[in-house]
Coordinates of C-alpha atoms in Angstrom, one line a residue:
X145 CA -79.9 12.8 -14.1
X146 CA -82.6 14.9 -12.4
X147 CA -81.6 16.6 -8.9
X148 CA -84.0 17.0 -6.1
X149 CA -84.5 20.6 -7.0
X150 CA -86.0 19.5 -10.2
X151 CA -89.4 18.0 -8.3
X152 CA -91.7 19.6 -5.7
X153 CA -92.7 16.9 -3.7
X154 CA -96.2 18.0 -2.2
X155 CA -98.2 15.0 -1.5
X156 CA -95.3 12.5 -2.5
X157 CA -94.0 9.7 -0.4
X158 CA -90.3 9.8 -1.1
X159 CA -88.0 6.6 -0.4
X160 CA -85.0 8.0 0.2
X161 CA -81.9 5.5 0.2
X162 CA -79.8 7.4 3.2
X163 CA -76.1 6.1 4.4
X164 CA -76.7 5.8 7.6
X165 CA -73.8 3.6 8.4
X166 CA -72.6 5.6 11.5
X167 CA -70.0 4.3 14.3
X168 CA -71.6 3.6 17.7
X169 CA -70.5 2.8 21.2
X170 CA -71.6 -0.6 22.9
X171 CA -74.3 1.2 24.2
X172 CA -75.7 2.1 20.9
X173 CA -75.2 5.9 21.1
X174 CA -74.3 7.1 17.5
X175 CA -70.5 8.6 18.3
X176 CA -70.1 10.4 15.1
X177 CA -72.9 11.7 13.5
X178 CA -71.8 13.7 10.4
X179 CA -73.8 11.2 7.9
X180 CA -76.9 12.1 9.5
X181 CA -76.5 15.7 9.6
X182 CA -75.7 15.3 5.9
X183 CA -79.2 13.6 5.0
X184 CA -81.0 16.4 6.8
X185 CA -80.9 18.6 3.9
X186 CA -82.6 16.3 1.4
X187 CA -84.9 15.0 4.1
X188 CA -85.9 18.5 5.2
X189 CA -86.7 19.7 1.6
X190 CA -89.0 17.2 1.1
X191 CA -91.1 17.3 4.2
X192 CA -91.3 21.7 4.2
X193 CA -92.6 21.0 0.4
X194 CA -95.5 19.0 2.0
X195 CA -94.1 15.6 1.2
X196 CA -93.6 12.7 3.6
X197 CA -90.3 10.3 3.5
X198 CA -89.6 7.2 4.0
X199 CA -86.0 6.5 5.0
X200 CA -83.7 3.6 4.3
X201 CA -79.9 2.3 5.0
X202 CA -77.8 -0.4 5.8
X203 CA -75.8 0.0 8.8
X204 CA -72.8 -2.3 9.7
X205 CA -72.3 -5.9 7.9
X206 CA -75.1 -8.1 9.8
X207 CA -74.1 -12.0 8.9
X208 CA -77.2 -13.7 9.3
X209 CA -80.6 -11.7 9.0
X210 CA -81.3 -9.3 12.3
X211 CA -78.8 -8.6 14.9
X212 CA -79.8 -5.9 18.0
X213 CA -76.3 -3.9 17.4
X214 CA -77.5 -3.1 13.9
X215 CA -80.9 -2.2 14.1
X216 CA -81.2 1.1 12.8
X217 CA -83.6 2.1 15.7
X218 CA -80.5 3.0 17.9
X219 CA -80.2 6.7 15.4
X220 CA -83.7 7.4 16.1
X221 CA -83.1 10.2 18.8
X222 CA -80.0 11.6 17.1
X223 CA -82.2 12.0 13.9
X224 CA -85.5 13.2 15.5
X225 CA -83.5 15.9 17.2
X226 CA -81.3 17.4 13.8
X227 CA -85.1 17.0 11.9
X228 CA -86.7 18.5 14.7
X229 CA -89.6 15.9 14.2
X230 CA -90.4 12.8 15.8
X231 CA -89.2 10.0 12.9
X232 CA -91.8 6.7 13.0
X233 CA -89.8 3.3 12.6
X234 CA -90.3 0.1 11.3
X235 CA -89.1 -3.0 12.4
X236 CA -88.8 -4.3 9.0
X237 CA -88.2 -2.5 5.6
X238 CA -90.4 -4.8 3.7
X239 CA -93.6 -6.6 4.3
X240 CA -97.2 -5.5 5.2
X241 CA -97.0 -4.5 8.7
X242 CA -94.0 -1.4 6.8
X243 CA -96.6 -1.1 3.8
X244 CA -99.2 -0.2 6.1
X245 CA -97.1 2.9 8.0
X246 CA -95.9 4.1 4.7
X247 CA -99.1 4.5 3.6
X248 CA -100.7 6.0 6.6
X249 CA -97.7 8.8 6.5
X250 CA -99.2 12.3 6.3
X251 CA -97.2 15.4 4.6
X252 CA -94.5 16.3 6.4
X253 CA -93.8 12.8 8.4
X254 CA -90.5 10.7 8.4
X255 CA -90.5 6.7 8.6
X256 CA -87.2 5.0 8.9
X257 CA -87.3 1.9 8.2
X258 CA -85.1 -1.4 9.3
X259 CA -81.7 -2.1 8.2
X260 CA -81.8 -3.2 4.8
X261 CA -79.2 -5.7 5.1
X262 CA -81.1 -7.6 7.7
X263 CA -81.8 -9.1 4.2
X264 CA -79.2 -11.1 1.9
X265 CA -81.2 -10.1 -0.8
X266 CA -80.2 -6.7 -0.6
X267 CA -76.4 -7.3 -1.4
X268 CA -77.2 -9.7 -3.8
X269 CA -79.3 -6.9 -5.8
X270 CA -82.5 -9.1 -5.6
X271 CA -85.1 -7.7 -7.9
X272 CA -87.7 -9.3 -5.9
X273 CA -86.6 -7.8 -2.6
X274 CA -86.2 -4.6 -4.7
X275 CA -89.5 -4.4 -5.9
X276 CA -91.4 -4.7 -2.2
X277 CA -89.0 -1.3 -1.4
X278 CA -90.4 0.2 -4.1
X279 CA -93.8 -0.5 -2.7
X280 CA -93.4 2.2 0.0
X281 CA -93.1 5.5 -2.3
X282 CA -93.6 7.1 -5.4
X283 CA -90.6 9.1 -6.2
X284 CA -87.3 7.3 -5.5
X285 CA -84.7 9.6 -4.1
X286 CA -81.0 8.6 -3.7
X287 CA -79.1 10.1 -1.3
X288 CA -76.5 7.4 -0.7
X289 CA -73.1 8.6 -2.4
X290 CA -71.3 6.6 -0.7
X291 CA -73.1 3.2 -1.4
X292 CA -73.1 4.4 -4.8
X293 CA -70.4 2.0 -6.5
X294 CA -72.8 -0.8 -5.1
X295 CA -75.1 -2.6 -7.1
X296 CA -77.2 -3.1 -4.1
X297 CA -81.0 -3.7 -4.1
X298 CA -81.9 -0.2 -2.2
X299 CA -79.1 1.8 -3.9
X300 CA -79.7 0.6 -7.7
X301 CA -82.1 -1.9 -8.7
X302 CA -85.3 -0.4 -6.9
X303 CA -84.7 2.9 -9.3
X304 CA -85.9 0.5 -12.0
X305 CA -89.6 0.3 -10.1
X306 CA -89.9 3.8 -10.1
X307 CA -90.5 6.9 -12.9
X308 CA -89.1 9.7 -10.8
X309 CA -86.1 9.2 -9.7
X310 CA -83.4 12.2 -8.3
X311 CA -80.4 12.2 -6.5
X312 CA -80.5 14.2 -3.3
X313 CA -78.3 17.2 -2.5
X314 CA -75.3 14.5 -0.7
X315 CA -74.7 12.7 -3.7
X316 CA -75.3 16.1 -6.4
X317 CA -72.5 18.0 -4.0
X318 CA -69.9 14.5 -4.4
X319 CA -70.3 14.5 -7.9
X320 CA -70.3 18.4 -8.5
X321 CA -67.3 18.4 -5.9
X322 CA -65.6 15.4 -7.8
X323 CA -65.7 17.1 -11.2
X324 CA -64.7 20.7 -10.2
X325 CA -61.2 18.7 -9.1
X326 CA -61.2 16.4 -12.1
X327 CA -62.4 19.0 -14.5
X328 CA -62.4 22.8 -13.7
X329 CA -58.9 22.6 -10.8
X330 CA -57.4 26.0 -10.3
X331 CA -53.4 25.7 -10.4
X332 CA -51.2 24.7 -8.9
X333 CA -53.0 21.1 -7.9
X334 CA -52.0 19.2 -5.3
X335 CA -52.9 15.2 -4.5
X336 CA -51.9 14.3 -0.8
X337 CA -52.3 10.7 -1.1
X338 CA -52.0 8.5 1.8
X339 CA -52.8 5.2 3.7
X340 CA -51.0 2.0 3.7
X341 CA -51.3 0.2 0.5
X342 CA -50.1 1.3 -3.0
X343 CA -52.4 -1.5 -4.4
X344 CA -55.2 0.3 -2.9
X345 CA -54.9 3.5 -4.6
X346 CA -52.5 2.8 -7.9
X347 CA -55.7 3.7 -10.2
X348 CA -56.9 6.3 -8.6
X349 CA -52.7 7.8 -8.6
X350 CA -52.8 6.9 -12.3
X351 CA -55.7 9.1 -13.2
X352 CA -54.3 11.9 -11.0
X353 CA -50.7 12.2 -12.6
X354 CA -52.6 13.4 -15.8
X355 CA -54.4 16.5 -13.8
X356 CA -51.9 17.2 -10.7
X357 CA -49.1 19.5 -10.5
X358 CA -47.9 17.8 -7.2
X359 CA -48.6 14.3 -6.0
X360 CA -47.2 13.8 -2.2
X361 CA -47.0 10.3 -0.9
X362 CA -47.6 9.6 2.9
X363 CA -48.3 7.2 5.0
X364 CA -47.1 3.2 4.7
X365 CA -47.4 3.4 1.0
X366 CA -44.6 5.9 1.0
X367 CA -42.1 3.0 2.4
X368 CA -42.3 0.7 -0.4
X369 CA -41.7 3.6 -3.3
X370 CA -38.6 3.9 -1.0
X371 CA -37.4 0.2 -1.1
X372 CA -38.4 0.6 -4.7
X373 CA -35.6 3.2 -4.9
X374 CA -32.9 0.8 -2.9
X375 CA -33.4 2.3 0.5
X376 CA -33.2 0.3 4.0
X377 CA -36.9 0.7 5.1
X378 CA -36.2 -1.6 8.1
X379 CA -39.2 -3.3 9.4
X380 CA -41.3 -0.5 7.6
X381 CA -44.9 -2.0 5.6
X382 CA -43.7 -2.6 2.2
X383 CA -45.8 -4.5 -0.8
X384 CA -42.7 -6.4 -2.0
X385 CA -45.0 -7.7 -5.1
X386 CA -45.1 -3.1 -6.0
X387 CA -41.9 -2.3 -6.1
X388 CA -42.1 -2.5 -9.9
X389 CA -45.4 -0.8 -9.9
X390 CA -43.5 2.4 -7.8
X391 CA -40.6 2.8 -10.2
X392 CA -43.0 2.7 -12.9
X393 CA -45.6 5.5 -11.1
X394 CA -42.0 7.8 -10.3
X395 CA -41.0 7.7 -14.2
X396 CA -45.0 8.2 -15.4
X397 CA -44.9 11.0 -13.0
X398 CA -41.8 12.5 -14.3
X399 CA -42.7 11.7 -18.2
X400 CA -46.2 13.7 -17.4
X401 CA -44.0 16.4 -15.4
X402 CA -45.5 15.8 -12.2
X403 CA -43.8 16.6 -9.4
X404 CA -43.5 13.2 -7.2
X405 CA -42.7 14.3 -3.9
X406 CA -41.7 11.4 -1.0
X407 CA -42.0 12.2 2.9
X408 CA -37.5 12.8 3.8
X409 CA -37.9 11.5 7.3
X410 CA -40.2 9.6 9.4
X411 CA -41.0 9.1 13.0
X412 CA -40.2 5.7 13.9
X413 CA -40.6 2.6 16.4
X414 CA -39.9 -0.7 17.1
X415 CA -43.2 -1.9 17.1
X416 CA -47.0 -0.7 16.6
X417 CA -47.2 0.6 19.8
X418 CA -47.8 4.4 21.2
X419 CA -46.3 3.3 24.8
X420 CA -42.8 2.3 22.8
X421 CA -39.6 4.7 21.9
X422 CA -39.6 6.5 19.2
X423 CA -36.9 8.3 16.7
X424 CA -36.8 10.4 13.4
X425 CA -35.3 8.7 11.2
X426 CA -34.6 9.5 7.5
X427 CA -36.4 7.3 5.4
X428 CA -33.6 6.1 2.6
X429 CA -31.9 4.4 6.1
X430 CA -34.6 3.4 8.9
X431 CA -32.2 0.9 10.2
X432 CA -32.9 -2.8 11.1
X433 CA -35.8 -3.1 13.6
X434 CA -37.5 0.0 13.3
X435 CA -40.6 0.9 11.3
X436 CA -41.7 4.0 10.2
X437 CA -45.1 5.0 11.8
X438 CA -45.5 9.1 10.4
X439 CA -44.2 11.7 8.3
X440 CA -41.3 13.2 9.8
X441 CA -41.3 16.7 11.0
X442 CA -39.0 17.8 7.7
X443 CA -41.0 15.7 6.1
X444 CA -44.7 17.6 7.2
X445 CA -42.4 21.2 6.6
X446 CA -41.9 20.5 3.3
X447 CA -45.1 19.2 2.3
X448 CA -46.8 21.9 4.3
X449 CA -44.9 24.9 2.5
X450 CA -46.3 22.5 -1.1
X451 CA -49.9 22.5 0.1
X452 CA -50.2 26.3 1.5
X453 CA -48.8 27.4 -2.1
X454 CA -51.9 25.2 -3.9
X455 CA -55.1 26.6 -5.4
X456 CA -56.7 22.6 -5.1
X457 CA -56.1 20.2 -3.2
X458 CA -57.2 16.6 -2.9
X459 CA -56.9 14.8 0.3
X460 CA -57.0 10.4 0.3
X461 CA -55.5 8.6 3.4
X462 CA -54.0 10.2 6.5
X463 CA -49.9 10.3 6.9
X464 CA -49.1 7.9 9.5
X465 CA -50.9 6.0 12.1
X466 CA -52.8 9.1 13.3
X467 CA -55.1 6.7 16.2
X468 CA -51.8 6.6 18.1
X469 CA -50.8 10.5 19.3
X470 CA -47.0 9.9 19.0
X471 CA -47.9 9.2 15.3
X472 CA -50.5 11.7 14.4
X473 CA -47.9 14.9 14.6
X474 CA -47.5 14.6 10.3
X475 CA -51.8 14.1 9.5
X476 CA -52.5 17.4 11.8
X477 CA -49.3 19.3 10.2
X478 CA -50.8 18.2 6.8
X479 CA -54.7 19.1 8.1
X480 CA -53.7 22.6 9.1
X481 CA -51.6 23.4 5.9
X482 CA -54.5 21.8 3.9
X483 CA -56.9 24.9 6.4
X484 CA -54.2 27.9 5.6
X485 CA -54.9 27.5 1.4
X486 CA -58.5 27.0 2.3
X487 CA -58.3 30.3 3.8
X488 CA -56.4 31.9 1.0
X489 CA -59.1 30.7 -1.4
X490 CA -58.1 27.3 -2.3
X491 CA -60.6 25.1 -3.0
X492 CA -59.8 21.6 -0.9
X493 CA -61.6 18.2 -1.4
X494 CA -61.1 15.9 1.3
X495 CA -61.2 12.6 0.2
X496 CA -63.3 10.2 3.0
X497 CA -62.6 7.4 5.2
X498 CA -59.3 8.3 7.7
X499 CA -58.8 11.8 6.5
X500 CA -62.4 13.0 6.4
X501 CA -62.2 11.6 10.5
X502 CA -59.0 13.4 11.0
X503 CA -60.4 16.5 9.7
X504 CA -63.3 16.4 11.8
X505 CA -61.8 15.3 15.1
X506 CA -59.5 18.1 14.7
X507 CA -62.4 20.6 14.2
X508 CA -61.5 21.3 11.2
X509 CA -64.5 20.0 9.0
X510 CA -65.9 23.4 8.3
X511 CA -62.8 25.0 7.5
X512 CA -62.2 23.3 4.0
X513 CA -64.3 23.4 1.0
X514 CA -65.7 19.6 1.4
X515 CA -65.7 16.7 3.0
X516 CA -67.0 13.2 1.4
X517 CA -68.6 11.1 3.0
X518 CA -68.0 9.1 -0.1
X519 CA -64.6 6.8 0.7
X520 CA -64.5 3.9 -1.5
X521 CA -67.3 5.6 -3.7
X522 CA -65.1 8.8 -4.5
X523 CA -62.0 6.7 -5.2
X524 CA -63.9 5.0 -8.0
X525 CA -65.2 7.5 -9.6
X526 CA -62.0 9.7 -10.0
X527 CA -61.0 6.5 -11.1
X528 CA -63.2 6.8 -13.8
X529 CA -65.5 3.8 -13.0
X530 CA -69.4 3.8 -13.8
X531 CA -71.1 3.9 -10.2
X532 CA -74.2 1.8 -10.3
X533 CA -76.0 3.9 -8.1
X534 CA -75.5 7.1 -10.4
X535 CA -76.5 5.6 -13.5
X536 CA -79.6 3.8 -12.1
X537 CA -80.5 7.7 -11.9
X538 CA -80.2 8.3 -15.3

């Protein structure tokens, strides 16, 4: 797969495939913008080399063609500030009237064109709609890691319109980041998996019990390993269908000599609420009516002392309900343990989704080795799945 830095771009038109999907406000102002500033790399190369670029994404799920929340024109003044350039948009990312400003860009201009989804073509992985994207440049340049286990028109089938083709520096740092955990982890190595659902993560878990040291289980999924184990979870989340599937993870763990380690105590309530009473509770005997909401404070002390000890670390899925601040106590315990080995020279991957947020609304984004922006796209590839995006590249 070529990389960007394997192309000097000086009088290309480069259609970039950007994620873009960023959370707004009802007014439309971007309120998180760390998948923009992640683009502006790739983007930047490209334009000081004398190239111009042509920008697409999806953002949101629209249902029916256009809808004014999801027009991409809202990150215009977010992006034209972190470029330091004034970025040209299209209100469409196909036809003539987007043909004609991609042609008339000069070297060192940005277009951004509409919302890619405004078309059902573009899940559907139309080769048609495909083909008019490919219309607008002559080097096709994916930047889009986190679209990447899509087999979407603008993040795989319009590589098949071009002959260059490169992955921008987002998705060559995922994948470099992914491997050096997979592949080249410094010992000990320690998983911090979280989240609510074992069925979510069980092949991801699988794959890690053949290259971790430690595994620690957090959040909701911890609760139904403990009902698995013939503890009184209370009113706790539990997939009654995995309780199987836990006993069998706790003995593969043990036959692979993985240490399996379970959050002791929990903070509780008796209902999903942050205005309600709360207890700790230990987690073999919650007690009828209460559910378990966060990792105890024994709980975050013992996984803490795990974590500061690690030389890797892999972080999926934040330890409790971390939105509410009477559940969040065990996720910034976790965060900051996960910051005192990065500062020892640990290398830590944090995994996207919840604990990528957590980690950046605690500040704490640029004191670990990396953050995906990759969520569901990460997950499958340390699963060992082929992502269509990466071998369109190939």
């Amino acid at each position: 797969m070529n990389t960007l830095n394997d192309f000097n771009f000086s009088g290309k038109k480069a259609l970039i495939r950007v994620d873009f999907n960023v959370p707004m406000n009802e007014q439309g102002e971007v309120t998180d913008d760390t998948r923009l500033r992640a683009a502006v790399p790739t983007i930047k190369k490209i334009i000081k080399e004398g190239g111009a670029a042509i920008l697409m994404s999806h953002l949101g799920r629209p249902k029916n063609g256009p809808e004014e929340k999801f027009s991409l024109k809202h990150v215009l003044p977010n992006l034209s500030a972190l470029l330091d350039v004034d970025v040209l948009f299209s209100n469409d990312c196909i036809g003539e009237s987007t043909k004609s400003k991609a042609d008339a860009l000069k070297s060192g201009e940005v277009l951004l064109i509409e919302n890619v989804r405004f078309y059902k073509e573009e899940t559907a992985g139309d080769r048609v709609f495909a083909e008019k994207l490919a219309l607008l440049g002559n080097i096709y340049v994916n930047d889009a890691f986190g679209t990447a286990h899509r087999a979407h028109a603008s993040t795989t089938i319009v590589a098949d319109f071009f002959n260059e083709k490169c992955s921008g520096f987002v998705m060559q740092n995922e994948l470099d980041n992914a491997k050096k955990v997979l592949e080249n982890a410094d010992r000990p190595f320690t998983a911090i998996m979280g989240g609510a659902k074992i069925s979510d993560k069980i092949l991801i878990v699988e794959r890690l019990l053949d290259v971790v040291d430690h595994l620690i289980i957090g959040g909701g999924m911890s609760y139904t390993f403990f009902k698995a184990l013939g503890g009184d979870v209370g009113n706790s989340l539990v997939e009654q269908d995995k309780l199987e599937l836990a006993r069998d993870l706790i003995s593969k763990a043990k036959e692979k000599g993985v240490e399996l380690h379970l959050p002791k105590d929990s903070i509780a309530s008796v209902e999903f609420s942050n205005d309600v009473e709360t207890k700790v509770v230990e987690n073999y005997a919650i007690g009828e009516g209460w559910m378990g909401l966060d990792i105890g404070p024994e709980a975050a002390e013992v996984f803490s002392s795990i974590i500061e000890k690690s030389k890797t670390i892999l972080w999926n899925g934040p330890m409790g309900v971390f939105e509410m601040s009477n559940f969040s106590k065990g996720t910034n315990r976790i965060a900051e343990a996960v910051v005192t080995a990065t500062e020892a020279g640990g290398f830590s991957l944090i995994g996207g989704g919840d604990s990528a947020a957590a980690v950046n609304q605690l500040g704490y984004g640029d004191k670990v080795s990396y953050v995906s922006t990759g969520g569901g796209a990460l997950l499958e590839y340390m699963e060992g799945k082929v992502l269509p995006g990466v071998k369109a590249l190939g």
